Amino acid sequence: MAQEKKKGKQVLVICLSIVIGLVCLYLLMSLIAFFASRLESVKKTRYVTDYHLDHHEVEMVEQGTSWQVYRDFDHDTYLWIRQWDRTWEQPGDEIYLMSFKVFDSASAAKREYNDIYKQHKAYEAGWEEGETWLISDVPDVMDSTITLMVYREDNVLIYAYVVCIDEYPHYYEDEIEPTGVIYDRWQLKDYIIENAPEIRTYVLHDILGY
């Protein structure tokens, strides 16, 4: 009788062990599936690698104006985005005064930004800087004063000329006075600082279609 009870306990222990093992296996598989889905959801988009252009290939994207998207490579592959058709006519048109470089990652954009920083910092003309931006006169320009702002927002570099002054002498008797409203490009400095995340979203979503 005692042996039968002992065997019964052993069977019960074995059954409980199997049940517990199956429960643990189920929980483990559920955790694996959960974390796999989480990893998939946070997987970063490769904005350049996954884009359909080949190296040195160019396309025109119609989004408010004709944006030229050009794929190139320096230290890292990037998409160079710019346009020439539109200028500032009213508030909201500031985006048309900018150009952009898009990289796969923020670290790649930072490498490019650091190179630009070193190049312009050595020139030290018209210099200003913040945590993620710089302003500098463009080196080796003889007949104009051109001041560039570069702002790094995650994986996107935003370029804008905040000063463009033609200093080449003119000798015309009848200069044609400019018509319309002239936009003070220096305002782009504050505009970019205040709206950099929205500018990045416009570039990635509206122009590139991500």
C-alpha atoms as an extended CHARMM CRD file, in Angstrom:
* protein
*
       210  EXT
         1         1  MET       CA              0.0000000000        0.0000000000        0.0000000000  PROA      1               0.0000000000
         2         2  ALA       CA              2.8260000000        2.3600000000        0.8910000000  PROA      2               0.0000000000
         3         3  GLN       CA              4.5260000000        1.5720000000       -2.4030000000  PROA      3               0.0000000000
         4         4  GLU       CA              1.3510000000        2.3660000000       -4.3450000000  PROA      4               0.0000000000
         5         5  LYS       CA              1.1120000000        5.7480000000       -2.5850000000  PROA      5               0.0000000000
         6         6  LYS       CA              4.7620000000        6.3910000000       -3.3630000000  PROA      6               0.0000000000
         7         7  LYS       CA              4.2270000000        5.5470000000       -7.0440000000  PROA      7               0.0000000000
         8         8  GLY       CA              1.1570000000        7.7860000000       -7.0860000000  PROA      8               0.0000000000
         9         9  LYS       CA              3.1630000000       10.6920000000       -5.7150000000  PROA      9               0.0000000000
        10        10  GLN       CA              5.8780000000       10.0960000000       -8.3060000000  PROA      10              0.0000000000
        11        11  VAL       CA              3.3160000000       10.1140000000      -11.1120000000  PROA      11              0.0000000000
        12        12  LEU       CA              1.8070000000       13.3070000000       -9.7010000000  PROA      12              0.0000000000
        13        13  VAL       CA              5.2310000000       14.9610000000       -9.4910000000  PROA      13              0.0000000000
        14        14  ILE       CA              6.0100000000       13.9320000000      -13.0770000000  PROA      14              0.0000000000
        15        15  CYS       CA              2.6630000000       15.2670000000      -14.3130000000  PROA      15              0.0000000000
        16        16  LEU       CA              3.1350000000       18.5310000000      -12.4520000000  PROA      16              0.0000000000
        17        17  SER       CA              6.6700000000       18.8380000000      -13.8440000000  PROA      17              0.0000000000
        18        18  ILE       CA              5.3660000000       18.3170000000      -17.3890000000  PROA      18              0.0000000000
        19        19  VAL       CA              2.5970000000       20.8820000000      -16.8960000000  PROA      19              0.0000000000
        20        20  ILE       CA              4.9890000000       23.4110000000      -15.3770000000  PROA      20              0.0000000000
        21        21  GLY       CA              7.4690000000       22.7870000000      -18.2010000000  PROA      21              0.0000000000
        22        22  LEU       CA              4.7580000000       23.3160000000      -20.8280000000  PROA      22              0.0000000000
        23        23  VAL       CA              3.6100000000       26.5140000000      -19.1130000000  PROA      23              0.0000000000
        24        24  CYS       CA              7.1810000000       27.8000000000      -18.9480000000  PROA      24              0.0000000000
        25        25  LEU       CA              7.7050000000       26.8980000000      -22.6180000000  PROA      25              0.0000000000
        26        26  TYR       CA              4.5140000000       28.7160000000      -23.5550000000  PROA      26              0.0000000000
        27        27  LEU       CA              5.5580000000       31.7950000000      -21.5700000000  PROA      27              0.0000000000
        28        28  LEU       CA              9.0360000000       31.7240000000      -23.1030000000  PROA      28              0.0000000000
        29        29  MET       CA              7.6160000000       31.5230000000      -26.6300000000  PROA      29              0.0000000000
        30        30  SER       CA              5.2050000000       34.3510000000      -25.8360000000  PROA      30              0.0000000000
        31        31  LEU       CA              8.0750000000       36.5110000000      -24.5660000000  PROA      31              0.0000000000
        32        32  ILE       CA             10.1450000000       35.7550000000      -27.6650000000  PROA      32              0.0000000000
        33        33  ALA       CA              7.2250000000       36.6820000000      -29.9190000000  PROA      33              0.0000000000
        34        34  PHE       CA              6.6020000000       39.8630000000      -27.9190000000  PROA      34              0.0000000000
        35        35  PHE       CA             10.1960000000       41.0620000000      -28.0710000000  PROA      35              0.0000000000
        36        36  ALA       CA             10.4760000000       40.1150000000      -31.7520000000  PROA      36              0.0000000000
        37        37  SER       CA              7.4530000000       42.2930000000      -32.5140000000  PROA      37              0.0000000000
        38        38  ARG       CA              8.8990000000       45.0980000000      -30.4080000000  PROA      38              0.0000000000
        39        39  LEU       CA             12.2150000000       44.8980000000      -32.2280000000  PROA      39              0.0000000000
        40        40  GLU       CA             10.4050000000       44.9690000000      -35.5550000000  PROA      40              0.0000000000
        41        41  SER       CA              8.3980000000       48.0180000000      -34.5260000000  PROA      41              0.0000000000
        42        42  VAL       CA             11.4670000000       49.9660000000      -33.4170000000  PROA      42              0.0000000000
        43        43  LYS       CA             13.6080000000       48.8930000000      -36.3590000000  PROA      43              0.0000000000
        44        44  LYS       CA             15.0950000000       52.0440000000      -37.8140000000  PROA      44              0.0000000000
        45        45  THR       CA             14.3580000000       52.9340000000      -41.3940000000  PROA      45              0.0000000000
        46        46  ARG       CA             17.4420000000       53.0830000000      -43.5960000000  PROA      46              0.0000000000
        47        47  TYR       CA             16.4350000000       56.3100000000      -45.3080000000  PROA      47              0.0000000000
        48        48  VAL       CA             19.2270000000       56.1890000000      -47.8930000000  PROA      48              0.0000000000
        49        49  THR       CA             19.9440000000       52.4740000000      -48.2420000000  PROA      49              0.0000000000
        50        50  ASP       CA             16.2590000000       51.6600000000      -48.7330000000  PROA      50              0.0000000000
        51        51  TYR       CA             15.6580000000       54.5350000000      -51.1630000000  PROA      51              0.0000000000
        52        52  HSD       CA             15.2630000000       53.5290000000      -54.8020000000  PROA      52              0.0000000000
        53        53  LEU       CA             18.0560000000       55.6540000000      -56.3110000000  PROA      53              0.0000000000
        54        54  ASP       CA             21.3960000000       54.1600000000      -57.3110000000  PROA      54              0.0000000000
        55        55  HSD       CA             24.7370000000       55.8880000000      -56.7530000000  PROA      55              0.0000000000
        56        56  HSD       CA             24.9080000000       59.2310000000      -58.6200000000  PROA      56              0.0000000000
        57        57  GLU       CA             21.3360000000       58.7590000000      -59.8220000000  PROA      57              0.0000000000
        58        58  VAL       CA             18.9960000000       61.7600000000      -59.6450000000  PROA      58              0.0000000000
        59        59  GLU       CA             15.2470000000       62.2800000000      -59.7210000000  PROA      59              0.0000000000
        60        60  MET       CA             12.8170000000       65.1860000000      -59.4560000000  PROA      60              0.0000000000
        61        61  VAL       CA             10.0970000000       65.0780000000      -56.8120000000  PROA      61              0.0000000000
        62        62  GLU       CA              7.1150000000       67.4170000000      -57.1130000000  PROA      62              0.0000000000
        63        63  GLN       CA              6.1730000000       68.6770000000      -53.6570000000  PROA      63              0.0000000000
        64        64  GLY       CA              5.2970000000       72.3570000000      -53.6730000000  PROA      64              0.0000000000
        65        65  THR       CA              8.1950000000       72.7380000000      -56.0940000000  PROA      65              0.0000000000
        66        66  SER       CA             10.5370000000       70.4780000000      -58.0510000000  PROA      66              0.0000000000
        67        67  TRP       CA             12.9400000000       69.0110000000      -55.5090000000  PROA      67              0.0000000000
        68        68  GLN       CA             16.0470000000       67.3910000000      -56.9420000000  PROA      68              0.0000000000
        69        69  VAL       CA             17.0450000000       64.2510000000      -55.0350000000  PROA      69              0.0000000000
        70        70  TYR       CA             20.5900000000       63.0600000000      -55.7500000000  PROA      70              0.0000000000
        71        71  ARG       CA             22.3220000000       60.0510000000      -54.2170000000  PROA      71              0.0000000000
        72        72  ASP       CA             26.0260000000       60.4250000000      -53.4600000000  PROA      72              0.0000000000
        73        73  PHE       CA             28.7440000000       59.1790000000      -51.1430000000  PROA      73              0.0000000000
        74        74  ASP       CA             31.3850000000       60.8400000000      -48.9960000000  PROA      74              0.0000000000
        75        75  HSD       CA             32.2150000000       59.1320000000      -45.7000000000  PROA      75              0.0000000000
        76        76  ASP       CA             28.6550000000       57.7920000000      -45.7650000000  PROA      76              0.0000000000
        77        77  THR       CA             26.0230000000       57.5140000000      -48.4580000000  PROA      77              0.0000000000
        78        78  TYR       CA             23.5020000000       60.3560000000      -48.4400000000  PROA      78              0.0000000000
        79        79  LEU       CA             20.6560000000       61.9220000000      -50.3940000000  PROA      79              0.0000000000
        80        80  TRP       CA             21.2640000000       65.5530000000      -51.4090000000  PROA      80              0.0000000000
        81        81  ILE       CA             17.9660000000       67.4560000000      -51.7890000000  PROA      81              0.0000000000
        82        82  ARG       CA             17.5990000000       70.9680000000      -53.2400000000  PROA      82              0.0000000000
        83        83  GLN       CA             15.5050000000       73.0890000000      -55.5880000000  PROA      83              0.0000000000
        84        84  TRP       CA             15.8250000000       76.2790000000      -57.6480000000  PROA      84              0.0000000000
        85        85  ASP       CA             12.2500000000       77.0570000000      -58.7600000000  PROA      85              0.0000000000
        86        86  ARG       CA             10.6470000000       78.5770000000      -55.6800000000  PROA      86              0.0000000000
        87        87  THR       CA             11.6760000000       81.4540000000      -53.4560000000  PROA      87              0.0000000000
        88        88  TRP       CA             10.0810000000       83.1780000000      -50.4850000000  PROA      88              0.0000000000
        89        89  GLU       CA              6.7590000000       84.8620000000      -51.2340000000  PROA      89              0.0000000000
        90        90  GLN       CA              4.8720000000       84.4830000000      -47.9680000000  PROA      90              0.0000000000
        91        91  PRO       CA              5.2420000000       82.9400000000      -44.4930000000  PROA      91              0.0000000000
        92        92  GLY       CA              5.5600000000       79.1860000000      -44.8830000000  PROA      92              0.0000000000
        93        93  ASP       CA              7.8530000000       79.4480000000      -47.8950000000  PROA      93              0.0000000000
        94        94  GLU       CA             11.0030000000       79.3370000000      -45.7600000000  PROA      94              0.0000000000
        95        95  ILE       CA             11.4370000000       75.6520000000      -46.6410000000  PROA      95              0.0000000000
        96        96  TYR       CA             12.1820000000       76.6550000000      -50.2430000000  PROA      96              0.0000000000
        97        97  LEU       CA             15.2800000000       78.5530000000      -49.1160000000  PROA      97              0.0000000000
        98        98  MET       CA             16.8690000000       75.3890000000      -47.6750000000  PROA      98              0.0000000000
        99        99  SER       CA             18.7280000000       72.3390000000      -48.9170000000  PROA      99              0.0000000000
       100       100  PHE       CA             19.1720000000       69.0150000000      -47.1450000000  PROA      100             0.0000000000
       101       101  LYS       CA             21.4160000000       65.9980000000      -46.7570000000  PROA      101             0.0000000000
       102       102  VAL       CA             19.7010000000       62.8450000000      -45.5120000000  PROA      102             0.0000000000
       103       103  PHE       CA             21.6710000000       59.9670000000      -43.9920000000  PROA      103             0.0000000000
       104       104  ASP       CA             20.7420000000       56.4930000000      -42.7750000000  PROA      104             0.0000000000
       105       105  SER       CA             21.5160000000       57.3850000000      -39.1690000000  PROA      105             0.0000000000
       106       106  ALA       CA             22.1230000000       60.2680000000      -36.8070000000  PROA      106             0.0000000000
       107       107  SER       CA             25.7120000000       59.0780000000      -36.3030000000  PROA      107             0.0000000000
       108       108  ALA       CA             26.4210000000       59.3340000000      -40.0430000000  PROA      108             0.0000000000
       109       109  ALA       CA             24.9340000000       62.8360000000      -40.1360000000  PROA      109             0.0000000000
       110       110  LYS       CA             27.0770000000       63.7910000000      -37.1560000000  PROA      110             0.0000000000
       111       111  ARG       CA             30.2390000000       62.6220000000      -38.9190000000  PROA      111             0.0000000000
       112       112  GLU       CA             29.4250000000       64.8620000000      -41.8730000000  PROA      112             0.0000000000
       113       113  TYR       CA             28.5250000000       67.7460000000      -39.5730000000  PROA      113             0.0000000000
       114       114  ASN       CA             31.8220000000       67.4040000000      -37.6810000000  PROA      114             0.0000000000
       115       115  ASP       CA             33.7700000000       67.6440000000      -40.9430000000  PROA      115             0.0000000000
       116       116  ILE       CA             31.8570000000       70.7980000000      -41.9200000000  PROA      116             0.0000000000
       117       117  TYR       CA             32.4240000000       72.1980000000      -38.4410000000  PROA      117             0.0000000000
       118       118  LYS       CA             36.2020000000       71.7160000000      -38.6200000000  PROA      118             0.0000000000
       119       119  GLN       CA             36.4300000000       73.2110000000      -42.1040000000  PROA      119             0.0000000000
       120       120  HSD       CA             34.4650000000       76.3710000000      -41.2810000000  PROA      120             0.0000000000
       121       121  LYS       CA             35.7680000000       76.7890000000      -37.7430000000  PROA      121             0.0000000000
       122       122  ALA       CA             39.2800000000       77.0740000000      -39.1520000000  PROA      122             0.0000000000
       123       123  TYR       CA             38.0700000000       79.9090000000      -41.3840000000  PROA      123             0.0000000000
       124       124  GLU       CA             36.5350000000       81.7940000000      -38.4010000000  PROA      124             0.0000000000
       125       125  ALA       CA             34.5770000000       84.4350000000      -40.2940000000  PROA      125             0.0000000000
       126       126  GLY       CA             31.0070000000       85.3120000000      -39.3380000000  PROA      126             0.0000000000
       127       127  TRP       CA             31.1670000000       82.4680000000      -36.8530000000  PROA      127             0.0000000000
       128       128  GLU       CA             28.3280000000       81.4540000000      -34.5140000000  PROA      128             0.0000000000
       129       129  GLU       CA             27.4850000000       78.0700000000      -33.1030000000  PROA      129             0.0000000000
       130       130  GLY       CA             25.0020000000       76.1980000000      -30.9450000000  PROA      130             0.0000000000
       131       131  GLU       CA             24.7490000000       72.6340000000      -29.7220000000  PROA      131             0.0000000000
       132       132  THR       CA             23.6780000000       71.2230000000      -33.1000000000  PROA      132             0.0000000000
       133       133  TRP       CA             24.2520000000       74.1070000000      -35.5180000000  PROA      133             0.0000000000
       134       134  LEU       CA             26.8360000000       76.4850000000      -36.8960000000  PROA      134             0.0000000000
       135       135  ILE       CA             26.8880000000       79.6980000000      -38.9110000000  PROA      135             0.0000000000
       136       136  SER       CA             29.9280000000       80.6920000000      -40.9370000000  PROA      136             0.0000000000
       137       137  ASP       CA             30.9290000000       82.7890000000      -43.9080000000  PROA      137             0.0000000000
       138       138  VAL       CA             31.6720000000       80.5810000000      -46.9000000000  PROA      138             0.0000000000
       139       139  PRO       CA             35.4510000000       80.4880000000      -47.5330000000  PROA      139             0.0000000000
       140       140  ASP       CA             37.0790000000       81.6420000000      -50.7790000000  PROA      140             0.0000000000
       141       141  VAL       CA             34.2070000000       83.7670000000      -52.0610000000  PROA      141             0.0000000000
       142       142  MET       CA             35.7440000000       86.9410000000      -53.5140000000  PROA      142             0.0000000000
       143       143  ASP       CA             32.9100000000       89.1360000000      -54.8200000000  PROA      143             0.0000000000
       144       144  SER       CA             30.1230000000       88.3160000000      -52.3510000000  PROA      144             0.0000000000
       145       145  THR       CA             29.4750000000       87.7710000000      -48.6820000000  PROA      145             0.0000000000
       146       146  ILE       CA             27.7290000000       84.4310000000      -48.2900000000  PROA      146             0.0000000000
       147       147  THR       CA             26.9940000000       83.0930000000      -44.8310000000  PROA      147             0.0000000000
       148       148  LEU       CA             25.8900000000       79.5050000000      -44.3990000000  PROA      148             0.0000000000
       149       149  MET       CA             23.9250000000       77.9010000000      -41.5900000000  PROA      149             0.0000000000
       150       150  VAL       CA             24.1110000000       74.1390000000      -41.0590000000  PROA      150             0.0000000000
       151       151  TYR       CA             21.7470000000       72.5020000000      -38.5670000000  PROA      151             0.0000000000
       152       152  ARG       CA             21.8620000000       68.8180000000      -37.6060000000  PROA      152             0.0000000000
       153       153  GLU       CA             18.4720000000       67.2980000000      -36.7620000000  PROA      153             0.0000000000
       154       154  ASP       CA             18.9000000000       63.5800000000      -36.0990000000  PROA      154             0.0000000000
       155       155  ASN       CA             19.8390000000       62.0410000000      -39.4830000000  PROA      155             0.0000000000
       156       156  VAL       CA             19.1830000000       65.1990000000      -41.5460000000  PROA      156             0.0000000000
       157       157  LEU       CA             21.4800000000       68.1660000000      -42.1630000000  PROA      157             0.0000000000
       158       158  ILE       CA             19.6500000000       71.4040000000      -42.9690000000  PROA      158             0.0000000000
       159       159  TYR       CA             21.5390000000       73.9770000000      -45.0720000000  PROA      159             0.0000000000
       160       160  ALA       CA             20.5070000000       77.6000000000      -45.5580000000  PROA      160             0.0000000000
       161       161  TYR       CA             22.2620000000       80.7680000000      -46.6940000000  PROA      161             0.0000000000
       162       162  VAL       CA             21.3710000000       83.3260000000      -44.0280000000  PROA      162             0.0000000000
       163       163  VAL       CA             23.3490000000       86.1380000000      -45.7150000000  PROA      163             0.0000000000
       164       164  CYS       CA             23.7930000000       86.6940000000      -49.4640000000  PROA      164             0.0000000000
       165       165  ILE       CA             25.3320000000       90.0550000000      -50.3610000000  PROA      165             0.0000000000
       166       166  ASP       CA             26.6520000000       90.7690000000      -53.8370000000  PROA      166             0.0000000000
       167       167  GLU       CA             29.7150000000       92.9860000000      -53.4090000000  PROA      167             0.0000000000
       168       168  TYR       CA             30.7740000000       92.9710000000      -57.0460000000  PROA      168             0.0000000000
       169       169  PRO       CA             30.9420000000       96.6040000000      -58.3160000000  PROA      169             0.0000000000
       170       170  HSD       CA             28.2020000000       97.6720000000      -60.7390000000  PROA      170             0.0000000000
       171       171  TYR       CA             28.5630000000      100.5960000000      -63.1260000000  PROA      171             0.0000000000
       172       172  TYR       CA             25.1040000000      100.8950000000      -64.6090000000  PROA      172             0.0000000000
       173       173  GLU       CA             23.4700000000      104.3220000000      -64.7930000000  PROA      173             0.0000000000
       174       174  ASP       CA             19.9750000000      102.9640000000      -64.3090000000  PROA      174             0.0000000000
       175       175  GLU       CA             19.8780000000      100.2620000000      -61.7090000000  PROA      175             0.0000000000
       176       176  ILE       CA             16.6020000000       98.3230000000      -61.6840000000  PROA      176             0.0000000000
       177       177  GLU       CA             15.0290000000       98.4880000000      -58.2660000000  PROA      177             0.0000000000
       178       178  PRO       CA             13.9040000000       95.1120000000      -56.9280000000  PROA      178             0.0000000000
       179       179  THR       CA             10.1660000000       94.5750000000      -56.8500000000  PROA      179             0.0000000000
       180       180  GLY       CA              8.0450000000       92.6520000000      -54.3650000000  PROA      180             0.0000000000
       181       181  VAL       CA              8.7910000000       91.7110000000      -50.7850000000  PROA      181             0.0000000000
       182       182  ILE       CA             12.4270000000       90.8690000000      -50.0450000000  PROA      182             0.0000000000
       183       183  TYR       CA             12.8620000000       88.2340000000      -47.3670000000  PROA      183             0.0000000000
       184       184  ASP       CA             15.4840000000       88.8770000000      -44.6900000000  PROA      184             0.0000000000
       185       185  ARG       CA             17.3760000000       85.6130000000      -44.8370000000  PROA      185             0.0000000000
       186       186  TRP       CA             18.8280000000       86.1450000000      -41.3590000000  PROA      186             0.0000000000
       187       187  GLN       CA             15.3850000000       85.2210000000      -40.0400000000  PROA      187             0.0000000000
       188       188  LEU       CA             16.0820000000       81.6750000000      -41.2180000000  PROA      188             0.0000000000
       189       189  LYS       CA             18.3700000000       81.2010000000      -38.2270000000  PROA      189             0.0000000000
       190       190  ASP       CA             15.5400000000       81.3990000000      -35.6770000000  PROA      190             0.0000000000
       191       191  TYR       CA             13.0930000000       79.6880000000      -38.0060000000  PROA      191             0.0000000000
       192       192  ILE       CA             15.2930000000       76.6070000000      -38.3910000000  PROA      192             0.0000000000
       193       193  ILE       CA             16.1740000000       76.4350000000      -34.6830000000  PROA      193             0.0000000000
       194       194  GLU       CA             12.4790000000       76.6190000000      -33.7350000000  PROA      194             0.0000000000
       195       195  ASN       CA             11.1680000000       74.2520000000      -36.4280000000  PROA      195             0.0000000000
       196       196  ALA       CA             13.9540000000       71.7280000000      -37.0720000000  PROA      196             0.0000000000
       197       197  PRO       CA             11.9060000000       68.5930000000      -36.1350000000  PROA      197             0.0000000000
       198       198  GLU       CA              9.0420000000       69.6820000000      -38.4160000000  PROA      198             0.0000000000
       199       199  ILE       CA             11.5020000000       70.4660000000      -41.2320000000  PROA      199             0.0000000000
       200       200  ARG       CA             13.0050000000       66.9720000000      -40.8940000000  PROA      200             0.0000000000
       201       201  THR       CA              9.5270000000       65.4270000000      -41.0240000000  PROA      201             0.0000000000
       202       202  TYR       CA              8.7200000000       67.4090000000      -44.1740000000  PROA      202             0.0000000000
       203       203  VAL       CA             11.8950000000       66.2010000000      -45.8680000000  PROA      203             0.0000000000
       204       204  LEU       CA             11.4720000000       62.5290000000      -44.9360000000  PROA      204             0.0000000000
       205       205  HSD       CA              7.6910000000       62.2930000000      -45.2860000000  PROA      205             0.0000000000
       206       206  ASP       CA              6.6480000000       64.8190000000      -47.9390000000  PROA      206             0.0000000000
       207       207  ILE       CA              9.6920000000       64.7540000000      -50.2270000000  PROA      207             0.0000000000
       208       208  LEU       CA             11.0930000000       61.2280000000      -49.7850000000  PROA      208             0.0000000000
       209       209  GLY       CA              7.7850000000       59.5350000000      -48.9760000000  PROA      209             0.0000000000
       210       210  TYR       CA              8.7260000000       57.7710000000      -45.7180000000  PROA      210             0.0000000000
